[in-house]
Tab-separated table of C-alpha atoms in Angstrom:
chain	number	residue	atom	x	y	z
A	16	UNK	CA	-4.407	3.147	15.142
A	17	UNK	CA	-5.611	2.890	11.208
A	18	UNK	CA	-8.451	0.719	10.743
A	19	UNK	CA	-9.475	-1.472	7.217
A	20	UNK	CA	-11.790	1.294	6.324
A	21	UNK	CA	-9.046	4.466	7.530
A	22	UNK	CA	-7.090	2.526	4.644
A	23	UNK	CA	-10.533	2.129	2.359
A	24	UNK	CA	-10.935	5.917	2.736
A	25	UNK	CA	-7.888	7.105	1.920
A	26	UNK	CA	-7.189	4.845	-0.609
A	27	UNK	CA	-10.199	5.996	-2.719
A	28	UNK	CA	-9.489	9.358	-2.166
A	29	UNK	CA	-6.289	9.042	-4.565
A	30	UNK	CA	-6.842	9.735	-8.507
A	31	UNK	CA	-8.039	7.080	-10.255
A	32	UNK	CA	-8.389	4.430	-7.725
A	33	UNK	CA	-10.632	1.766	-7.610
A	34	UNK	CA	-11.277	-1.393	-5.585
A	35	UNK	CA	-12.090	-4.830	-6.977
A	36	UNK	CA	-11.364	-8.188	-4.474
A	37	UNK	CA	-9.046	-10.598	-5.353
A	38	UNK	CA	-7.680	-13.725	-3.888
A	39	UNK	CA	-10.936	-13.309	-1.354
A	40	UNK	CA	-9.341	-9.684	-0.281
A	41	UNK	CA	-9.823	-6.284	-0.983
A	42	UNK	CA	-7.424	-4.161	-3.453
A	43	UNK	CA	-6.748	-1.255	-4.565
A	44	UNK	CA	-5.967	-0.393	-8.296
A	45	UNK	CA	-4.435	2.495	-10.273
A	46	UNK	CA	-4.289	2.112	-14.152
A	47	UNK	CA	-5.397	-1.971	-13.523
A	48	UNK	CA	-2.670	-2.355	-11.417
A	49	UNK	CA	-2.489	-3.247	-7.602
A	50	UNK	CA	-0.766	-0.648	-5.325
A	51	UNK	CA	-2.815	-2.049	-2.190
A	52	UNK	CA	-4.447	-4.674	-0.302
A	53	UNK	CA	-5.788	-5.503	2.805
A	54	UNK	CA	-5.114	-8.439	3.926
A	55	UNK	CA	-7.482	-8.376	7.204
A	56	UNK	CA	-8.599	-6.086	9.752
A	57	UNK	CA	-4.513	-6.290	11.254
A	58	UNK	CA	-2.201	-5.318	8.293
A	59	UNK	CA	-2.326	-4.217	4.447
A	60	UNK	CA	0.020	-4.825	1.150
A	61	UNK	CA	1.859	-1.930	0.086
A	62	UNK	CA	4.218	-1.710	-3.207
A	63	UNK	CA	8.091	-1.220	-1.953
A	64	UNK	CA	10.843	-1.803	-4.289
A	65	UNK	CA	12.907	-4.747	-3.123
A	66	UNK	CA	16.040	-2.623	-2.057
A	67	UNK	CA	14.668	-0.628	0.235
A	68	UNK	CA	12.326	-3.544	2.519
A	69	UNK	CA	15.114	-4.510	4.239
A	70	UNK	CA	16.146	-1.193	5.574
A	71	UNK	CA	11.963	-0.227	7.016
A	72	UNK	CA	11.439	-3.796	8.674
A	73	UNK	CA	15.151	-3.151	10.242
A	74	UNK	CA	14.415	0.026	11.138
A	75	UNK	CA	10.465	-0.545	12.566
A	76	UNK	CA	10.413	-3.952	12.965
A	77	UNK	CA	6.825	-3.441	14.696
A	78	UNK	CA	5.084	-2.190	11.955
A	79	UNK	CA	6.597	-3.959	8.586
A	80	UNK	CA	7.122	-7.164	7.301
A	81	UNK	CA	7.029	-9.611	4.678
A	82	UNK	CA	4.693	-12.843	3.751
A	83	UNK	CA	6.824	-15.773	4.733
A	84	UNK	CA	7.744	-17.050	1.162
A	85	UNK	CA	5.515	-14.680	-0.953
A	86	UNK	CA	6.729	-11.805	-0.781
A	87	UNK	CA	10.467	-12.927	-1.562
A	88	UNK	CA	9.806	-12.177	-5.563
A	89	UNK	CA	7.735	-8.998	-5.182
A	90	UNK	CA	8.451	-5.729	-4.782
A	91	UNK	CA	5.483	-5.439	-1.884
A	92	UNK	CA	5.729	-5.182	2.030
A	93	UNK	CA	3.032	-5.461	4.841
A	94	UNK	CA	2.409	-2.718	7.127
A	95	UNK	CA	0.615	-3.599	10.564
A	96	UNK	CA	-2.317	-1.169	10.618
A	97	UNK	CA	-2.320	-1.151	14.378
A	98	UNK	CA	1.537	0.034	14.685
A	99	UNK	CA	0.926	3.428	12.412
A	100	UNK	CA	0.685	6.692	14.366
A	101	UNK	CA	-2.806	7.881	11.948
A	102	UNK	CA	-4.060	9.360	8.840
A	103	UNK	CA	-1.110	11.165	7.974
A	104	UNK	CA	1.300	8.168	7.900
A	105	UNK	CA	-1.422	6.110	6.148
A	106	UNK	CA	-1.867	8.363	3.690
A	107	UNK	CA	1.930	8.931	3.049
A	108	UNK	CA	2.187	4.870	2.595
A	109	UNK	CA	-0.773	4.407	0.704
A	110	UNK	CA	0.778	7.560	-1.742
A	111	UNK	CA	3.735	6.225	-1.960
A	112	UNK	CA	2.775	2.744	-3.267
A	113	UNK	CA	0.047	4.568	-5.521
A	114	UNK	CA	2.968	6.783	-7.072
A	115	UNK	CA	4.360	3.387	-7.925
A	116	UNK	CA	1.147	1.909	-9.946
A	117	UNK	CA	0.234	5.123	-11.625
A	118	UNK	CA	0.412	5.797	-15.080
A	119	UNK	CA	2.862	8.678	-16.104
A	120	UNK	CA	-0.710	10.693	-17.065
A	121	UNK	CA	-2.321	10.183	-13.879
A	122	UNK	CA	1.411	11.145	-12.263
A	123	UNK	CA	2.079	13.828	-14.491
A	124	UNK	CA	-1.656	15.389	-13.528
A	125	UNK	CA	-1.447	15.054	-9.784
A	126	UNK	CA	1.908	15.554	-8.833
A	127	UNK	CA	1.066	15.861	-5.117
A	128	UNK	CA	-1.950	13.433	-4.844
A	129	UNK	CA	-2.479	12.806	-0.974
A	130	UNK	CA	-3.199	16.579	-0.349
């Protein structure tokens, strides 16, 4: 089971990042923009593009879902820390939304950044 500071950990570990609170939460920026959040000690804010949600909460209903209402306009999902099998999946999430934020530099100089 990942834990707040499993995703704090691995989060920082990835180029660039940095963690500043916002809306009373903590999140996690590449290039000023948010590729992460935890929302409590239970789940975290990923970027997803919109087109592909559907298909992961359908497919592991357990483990992702969206903010009633908030998430509708977003291209984000929430992952339920407690349903993901450990650091390896973490990381792979947590990559995958950075890969999303980063700035073609930052991309461009760390093509494989979760190793």
């Amino acid at each position: 089971m990942a834990t707040a500071e499993d995703v704090r950990r691995i989060a920082l570990g990835l180029p660039g990042t940095t963690e500043k609170p916002a809306w009373g939460r903590p999140t996690f920026r590449v290039g000023g923009k948010i590729f992460a959040s935890l929302g409590d000690d239970a789940w975290m804010g990923v970027k997803c593009p919109k087109e592909e949600r559907a298909e992961l909460i359908a497919a592991e209903p357990g483990k992702f879902f969206l903010g009633e209402g908030h998430d509708d306009n977003y291209a984000w999902l929430r992952v339920r820390l407690a349903a993901l099998t450990g650091d390896d999946e973490l990381s792979a999430i947590l990559t995958d939304s950075w890969r999303q934020a980063a700035p073609r530099k930052l991309l461009d100089a760390h093509p494989d950044p979760g190793a």
